[in-house]
Every structure is written in structure tokens, then in C-alpha cells.
Coordinates of N, CA and C in Angstrom, one line a residue:
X1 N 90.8 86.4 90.3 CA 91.7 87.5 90.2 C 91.0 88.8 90.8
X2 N 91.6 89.4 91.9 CA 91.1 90.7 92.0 C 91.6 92.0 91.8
X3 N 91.5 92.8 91.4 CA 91.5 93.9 90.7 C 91.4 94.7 91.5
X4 N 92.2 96.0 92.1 CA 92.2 97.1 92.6 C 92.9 97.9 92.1
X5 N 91.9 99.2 92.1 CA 92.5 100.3 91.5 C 92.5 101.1 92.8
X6 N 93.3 102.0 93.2 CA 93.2 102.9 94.4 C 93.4 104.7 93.9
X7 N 92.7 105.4 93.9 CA 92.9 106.5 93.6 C 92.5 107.9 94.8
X8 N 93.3 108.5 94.8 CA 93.5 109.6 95.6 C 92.9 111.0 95.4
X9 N 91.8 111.5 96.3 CA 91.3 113.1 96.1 C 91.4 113.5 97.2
X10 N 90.9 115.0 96.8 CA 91.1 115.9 98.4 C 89.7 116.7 98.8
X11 N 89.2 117.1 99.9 CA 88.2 117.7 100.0 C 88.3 118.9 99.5
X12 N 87.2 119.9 99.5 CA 86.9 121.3 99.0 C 85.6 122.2 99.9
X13 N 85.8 123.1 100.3 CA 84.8 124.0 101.5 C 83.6 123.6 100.5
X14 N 83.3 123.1 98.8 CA 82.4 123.7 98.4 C 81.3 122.0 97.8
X15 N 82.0 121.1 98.5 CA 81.4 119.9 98.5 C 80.0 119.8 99.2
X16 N 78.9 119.3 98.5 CA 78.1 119.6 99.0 C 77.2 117.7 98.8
X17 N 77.8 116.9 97.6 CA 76.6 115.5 97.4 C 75.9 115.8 97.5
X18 N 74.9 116.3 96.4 CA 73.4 116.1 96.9 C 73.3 115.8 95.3
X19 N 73.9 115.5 94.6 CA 73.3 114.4 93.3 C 72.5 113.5 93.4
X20 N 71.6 113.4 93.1 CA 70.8 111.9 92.9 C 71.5 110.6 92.2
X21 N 71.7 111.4 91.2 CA 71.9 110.0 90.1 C 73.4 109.7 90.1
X22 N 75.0 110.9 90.4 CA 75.9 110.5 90.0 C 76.6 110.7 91.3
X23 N 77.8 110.3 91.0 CA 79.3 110.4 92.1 C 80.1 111.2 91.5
X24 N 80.9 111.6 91.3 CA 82.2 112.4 90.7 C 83.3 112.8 91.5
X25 N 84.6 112.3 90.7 CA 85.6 113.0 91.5 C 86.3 113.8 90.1
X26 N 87.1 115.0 90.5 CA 87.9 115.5 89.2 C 89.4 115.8 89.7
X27 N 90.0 115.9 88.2 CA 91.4 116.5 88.8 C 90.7 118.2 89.3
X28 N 90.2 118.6 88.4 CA 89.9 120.0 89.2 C 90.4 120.7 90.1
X29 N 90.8 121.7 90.3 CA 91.4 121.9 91.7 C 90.3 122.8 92.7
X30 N 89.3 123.7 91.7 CA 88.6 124.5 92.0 C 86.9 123.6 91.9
X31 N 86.1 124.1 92.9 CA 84.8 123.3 92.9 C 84.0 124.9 92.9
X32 N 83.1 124.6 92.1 CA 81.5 125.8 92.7 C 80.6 124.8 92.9
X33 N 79.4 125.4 93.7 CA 78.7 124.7 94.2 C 77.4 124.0 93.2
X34 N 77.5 124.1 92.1 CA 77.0 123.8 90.8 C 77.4 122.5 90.8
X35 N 78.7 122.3 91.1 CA 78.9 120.4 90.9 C 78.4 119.5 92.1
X36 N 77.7 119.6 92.3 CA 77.0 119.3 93.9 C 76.7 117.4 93.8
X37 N 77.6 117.0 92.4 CA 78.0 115.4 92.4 C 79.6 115.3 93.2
X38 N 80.2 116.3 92.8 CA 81.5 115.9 92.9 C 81.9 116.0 94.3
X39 N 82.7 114.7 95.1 CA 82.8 114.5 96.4 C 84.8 114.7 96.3
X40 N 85.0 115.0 95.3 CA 87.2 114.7 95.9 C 87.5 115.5 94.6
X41 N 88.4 117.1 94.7 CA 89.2 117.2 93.7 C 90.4 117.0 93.6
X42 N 91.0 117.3 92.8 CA 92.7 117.1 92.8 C 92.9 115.6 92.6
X43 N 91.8 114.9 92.3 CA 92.2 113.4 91.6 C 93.3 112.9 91.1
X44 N 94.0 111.7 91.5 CA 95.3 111.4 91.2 C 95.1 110.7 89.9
X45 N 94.0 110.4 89.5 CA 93.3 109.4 88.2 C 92.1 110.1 87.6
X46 N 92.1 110.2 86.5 CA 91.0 110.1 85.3 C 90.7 108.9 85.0
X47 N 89.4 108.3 84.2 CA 89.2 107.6 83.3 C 90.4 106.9 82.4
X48 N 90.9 107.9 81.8 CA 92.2 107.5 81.0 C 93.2 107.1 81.5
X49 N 93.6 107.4 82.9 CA 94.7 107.3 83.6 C 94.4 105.5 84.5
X50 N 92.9 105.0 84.4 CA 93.0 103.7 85.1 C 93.9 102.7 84.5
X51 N 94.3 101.4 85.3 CA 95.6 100.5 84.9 C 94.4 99.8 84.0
X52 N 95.3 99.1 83.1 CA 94.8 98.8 82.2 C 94.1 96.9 82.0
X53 N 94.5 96.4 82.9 CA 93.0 94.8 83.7 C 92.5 95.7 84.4
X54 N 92.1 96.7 85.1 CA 90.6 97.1 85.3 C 90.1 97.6 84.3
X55 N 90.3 98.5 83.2 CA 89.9 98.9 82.0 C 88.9 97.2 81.6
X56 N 90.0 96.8 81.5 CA 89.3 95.4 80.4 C 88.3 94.6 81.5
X57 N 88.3 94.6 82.7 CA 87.5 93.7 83.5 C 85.8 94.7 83.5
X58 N 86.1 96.5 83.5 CA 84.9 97.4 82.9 C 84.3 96.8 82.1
X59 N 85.1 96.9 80.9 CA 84.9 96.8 79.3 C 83.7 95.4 79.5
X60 N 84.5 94.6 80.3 CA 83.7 93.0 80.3 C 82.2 92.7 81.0
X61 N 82.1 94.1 82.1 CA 80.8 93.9 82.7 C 80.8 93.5 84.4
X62 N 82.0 93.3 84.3 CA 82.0 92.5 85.6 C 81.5 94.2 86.9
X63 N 81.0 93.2 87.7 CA 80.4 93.9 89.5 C 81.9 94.7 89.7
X64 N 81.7 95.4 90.4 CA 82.7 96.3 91.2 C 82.4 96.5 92.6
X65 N 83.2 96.6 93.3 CA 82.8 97.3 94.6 C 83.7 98.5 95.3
X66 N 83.4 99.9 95.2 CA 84.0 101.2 95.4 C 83.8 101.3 96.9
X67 N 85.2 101.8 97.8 CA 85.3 101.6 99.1 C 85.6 103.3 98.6
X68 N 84.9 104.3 99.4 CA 85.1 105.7 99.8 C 86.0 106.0 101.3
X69 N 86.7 106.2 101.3 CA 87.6 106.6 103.0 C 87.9 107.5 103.3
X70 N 87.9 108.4 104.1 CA 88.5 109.9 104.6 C 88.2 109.6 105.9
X71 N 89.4 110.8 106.7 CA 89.7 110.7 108.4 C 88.5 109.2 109.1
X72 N 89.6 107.7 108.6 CA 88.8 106.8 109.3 C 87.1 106.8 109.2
X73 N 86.3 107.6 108.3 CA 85.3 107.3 108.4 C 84.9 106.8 106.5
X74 N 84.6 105.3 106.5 CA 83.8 104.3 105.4 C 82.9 104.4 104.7
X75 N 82.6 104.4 103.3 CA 81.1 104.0 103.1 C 81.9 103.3 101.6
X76 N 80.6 102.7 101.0 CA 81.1 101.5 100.1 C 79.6 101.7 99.3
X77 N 79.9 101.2 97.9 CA 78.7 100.9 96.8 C 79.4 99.9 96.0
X78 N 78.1 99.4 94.8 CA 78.6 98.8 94.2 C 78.1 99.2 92.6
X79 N 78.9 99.1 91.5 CA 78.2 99.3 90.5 C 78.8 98.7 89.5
X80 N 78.6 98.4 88.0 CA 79.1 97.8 87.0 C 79.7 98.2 85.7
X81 N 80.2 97.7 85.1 CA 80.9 97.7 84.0 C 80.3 97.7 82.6
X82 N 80.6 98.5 81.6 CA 79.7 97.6 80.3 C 81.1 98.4 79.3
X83 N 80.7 97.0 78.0 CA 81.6 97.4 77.4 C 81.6 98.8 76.5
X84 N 80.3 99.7 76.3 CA 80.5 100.6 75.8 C 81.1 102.0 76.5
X85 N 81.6 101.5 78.1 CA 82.4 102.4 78.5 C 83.9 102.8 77.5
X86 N 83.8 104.3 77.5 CA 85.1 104.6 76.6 C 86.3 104.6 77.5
X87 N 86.1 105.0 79.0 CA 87.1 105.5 80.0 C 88.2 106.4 79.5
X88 N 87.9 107.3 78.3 CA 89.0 108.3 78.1 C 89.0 109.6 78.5
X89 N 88.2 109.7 79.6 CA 88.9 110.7 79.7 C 89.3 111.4 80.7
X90 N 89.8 112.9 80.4 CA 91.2 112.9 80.7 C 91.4 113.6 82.2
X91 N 90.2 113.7 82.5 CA 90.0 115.0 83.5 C 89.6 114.4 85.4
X92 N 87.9 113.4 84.4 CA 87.3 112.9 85.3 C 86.8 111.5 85.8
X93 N 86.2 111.5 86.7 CA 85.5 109.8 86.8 C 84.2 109.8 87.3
X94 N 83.1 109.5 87.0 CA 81.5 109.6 87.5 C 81.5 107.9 87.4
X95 N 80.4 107.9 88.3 CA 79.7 106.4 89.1 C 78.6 107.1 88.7
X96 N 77.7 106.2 88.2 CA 76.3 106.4 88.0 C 75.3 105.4 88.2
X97 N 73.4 105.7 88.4 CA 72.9 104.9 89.4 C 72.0 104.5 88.0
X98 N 72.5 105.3 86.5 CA 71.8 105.1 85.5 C 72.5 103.9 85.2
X99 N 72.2 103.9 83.2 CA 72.6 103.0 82.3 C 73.5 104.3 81.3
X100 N 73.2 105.6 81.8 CA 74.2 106.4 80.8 C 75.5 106.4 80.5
X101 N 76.3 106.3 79.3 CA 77.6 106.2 79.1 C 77.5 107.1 78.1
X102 N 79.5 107.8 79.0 CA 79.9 108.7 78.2 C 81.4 108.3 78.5
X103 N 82.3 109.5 78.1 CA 83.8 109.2 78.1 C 84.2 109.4 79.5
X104 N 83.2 110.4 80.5 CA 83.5 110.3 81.7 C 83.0 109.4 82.8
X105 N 82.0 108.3 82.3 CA 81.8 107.2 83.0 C 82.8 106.1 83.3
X106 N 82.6 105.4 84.8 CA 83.4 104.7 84.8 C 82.5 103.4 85.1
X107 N 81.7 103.3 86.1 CA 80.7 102.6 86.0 C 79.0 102.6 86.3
X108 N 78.4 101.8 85.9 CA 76.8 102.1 85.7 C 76.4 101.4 86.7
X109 N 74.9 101.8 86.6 CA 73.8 101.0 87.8 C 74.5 100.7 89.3
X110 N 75.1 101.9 89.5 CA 75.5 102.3 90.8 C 74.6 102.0 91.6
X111 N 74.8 101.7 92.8 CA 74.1 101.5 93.8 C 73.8 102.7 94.8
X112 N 74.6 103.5 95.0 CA 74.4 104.8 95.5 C 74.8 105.9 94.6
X113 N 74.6 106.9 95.0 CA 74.7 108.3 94.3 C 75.0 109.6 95.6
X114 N 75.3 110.4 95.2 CA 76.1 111.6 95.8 C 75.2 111.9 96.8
X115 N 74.2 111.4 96.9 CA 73.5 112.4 98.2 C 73.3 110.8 99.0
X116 N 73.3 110.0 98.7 CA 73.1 109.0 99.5 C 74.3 108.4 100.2
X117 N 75.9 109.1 100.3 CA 77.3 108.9 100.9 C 76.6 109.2 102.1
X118 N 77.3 108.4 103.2 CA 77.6 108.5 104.5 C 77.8 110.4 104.8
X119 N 76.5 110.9 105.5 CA 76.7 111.9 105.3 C 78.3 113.0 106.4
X120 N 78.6 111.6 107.5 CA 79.5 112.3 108.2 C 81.2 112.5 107.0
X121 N 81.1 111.5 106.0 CA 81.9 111.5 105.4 C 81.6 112.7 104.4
X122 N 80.8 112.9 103.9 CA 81.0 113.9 103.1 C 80.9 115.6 103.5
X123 N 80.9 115.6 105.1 CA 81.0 116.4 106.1 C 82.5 116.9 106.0
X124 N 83.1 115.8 106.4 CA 84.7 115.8 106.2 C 85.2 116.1 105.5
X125 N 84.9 115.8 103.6 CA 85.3 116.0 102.8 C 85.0 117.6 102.3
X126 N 84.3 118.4 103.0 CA 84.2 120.0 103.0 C 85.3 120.6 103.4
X127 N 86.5 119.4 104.0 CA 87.6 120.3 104.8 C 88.9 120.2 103.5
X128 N 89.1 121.2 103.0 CA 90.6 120.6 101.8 C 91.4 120.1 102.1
X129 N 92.1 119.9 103.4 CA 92.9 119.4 103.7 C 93.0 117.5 104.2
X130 N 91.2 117.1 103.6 CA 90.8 115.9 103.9 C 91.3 115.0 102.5
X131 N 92.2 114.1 103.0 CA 92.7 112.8 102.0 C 91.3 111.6 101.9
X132 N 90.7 112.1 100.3 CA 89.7 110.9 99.7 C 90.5 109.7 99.4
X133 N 90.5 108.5 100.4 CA 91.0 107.0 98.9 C 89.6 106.9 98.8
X134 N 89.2 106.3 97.1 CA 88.9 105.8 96.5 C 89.1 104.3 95.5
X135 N 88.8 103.2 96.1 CA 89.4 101.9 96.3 C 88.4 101.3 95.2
X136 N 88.8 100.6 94.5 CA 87.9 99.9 93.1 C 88.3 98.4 92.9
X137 N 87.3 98.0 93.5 CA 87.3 96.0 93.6 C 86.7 95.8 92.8
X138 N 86.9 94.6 91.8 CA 86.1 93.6 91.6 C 85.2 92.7 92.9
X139 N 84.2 92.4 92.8 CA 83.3 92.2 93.7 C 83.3 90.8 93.4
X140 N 83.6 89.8 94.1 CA 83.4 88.6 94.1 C 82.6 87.7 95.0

């Protein structure tokens, strides 16, 4: 069974990725350059807002694989599930390259992190008017 979740963000002039350790996207509409994880605001999905077999395939541990997309240009990671993810909440979604879990985690032991995106893609995503998908496989 595969599992996709597809969620939608937009770029912002003040995108910058240069996180080490996380990814982030928010509903947010406004970015300073303090969030220098967050790559998409205006998120169509929170944590709390994911369908509910990806929730439980999280919960379970299972691999993921995150497809990033804006104007035709790709990049892709992969990272995991554990059951002490809460996924409530209500705002945001982080990918992380740790083992940290909070309510805004979605998955751990990420394989990439904010500074390590395709850097022509996160070029793009400095333009607001750039449509992020954000595509969530189970990885088989």
C-alpha cells in the first residue's frame, strides 16, 4: 500500500535554507529571516491536518520518501516515522536529520536538511508567487 500525502506551499523574498538539521514549512504567511529552515509558507497542511493512514504508517516507523517541486525543478529525501510523533500540530511541519520529537515533527533521521535542498530550487522559492508541492511516500 502506498501512501501519499501531497501538500501545497508558496515561496517568500525571505527564504533563505540554510538549517543544518531541519526542513520546515508553515501555514505562516509572513517569514523573517530568522526561520532560515523554513522553505514554503501558506501551507495547505499542518501536522494535524495530515490524512489519517499516513498518521498511522508515522506512528508505525515506516521509511518515507519527500518529493520537493517548484517551477519543474526536483529534489527528494528520505526520512522516518516513530511512534512518539504527536503530529498535532496546528500550524506546522519540520523534517528533521535528528531523533528530536515534538508536536511539530513529522519525520526523523532525515536525510537532508534545509541547506542541503537543491540549491536552484530554493532560489525559486524566494519568488512568492512560486507553487511548493510537497509529495510524502511511503518508500518501498
Amino acid at each position: 500500500m502506498t501512501i501519499i500525502e501531497r501538500i501545497h506551499a508558496w515561496g517568500h523574498e525571505n527564504i533563505l535554507s540554510k538549517h543544518k538539521t531541519t526542513i520546515e514549512i508553515t501555514k505562516d504567511i509572513n517569514l523573517t529571516k530568522k526561520g532560515d529552515c523554513i522553505i514554503g509558507v501558506k501551507a495547505s497542511k499542518a501536522c494535524s491536518d495530515l490524512i489519517e493512514d499516513l498518521k498511522i504508517e508515522i506512528k508505525n516507523g515506516a521509511k518515507f520518501k519527500v518529493i520537493l517541486e517548484a517551477d519543474e525543478i526536483q529534489d527528494y529525501f528520505f526520512g522516518y516515522g516513530n511512534r512518539n510523533l504527536a503530529l498535532s500540530d496546528k500550524k506546522d511541519i519540520v523534517f528533521r536529520k535528528s531523533n528530536f520529537v515534538c508536536e511539530r515533527t513529522i519525520l526523523i533521521n532525515c536525510s537532508k536538511s534545509s541547506v542541503e535542498i537543491n540549491r536552484d530550487l530554493t532560489k525559486a522559492l524566494r519568488n512568492p508567487n512560486t507553487k511548493l508541492s510537497i509529495i510524502i511516500e511511503i518508500d518501498e
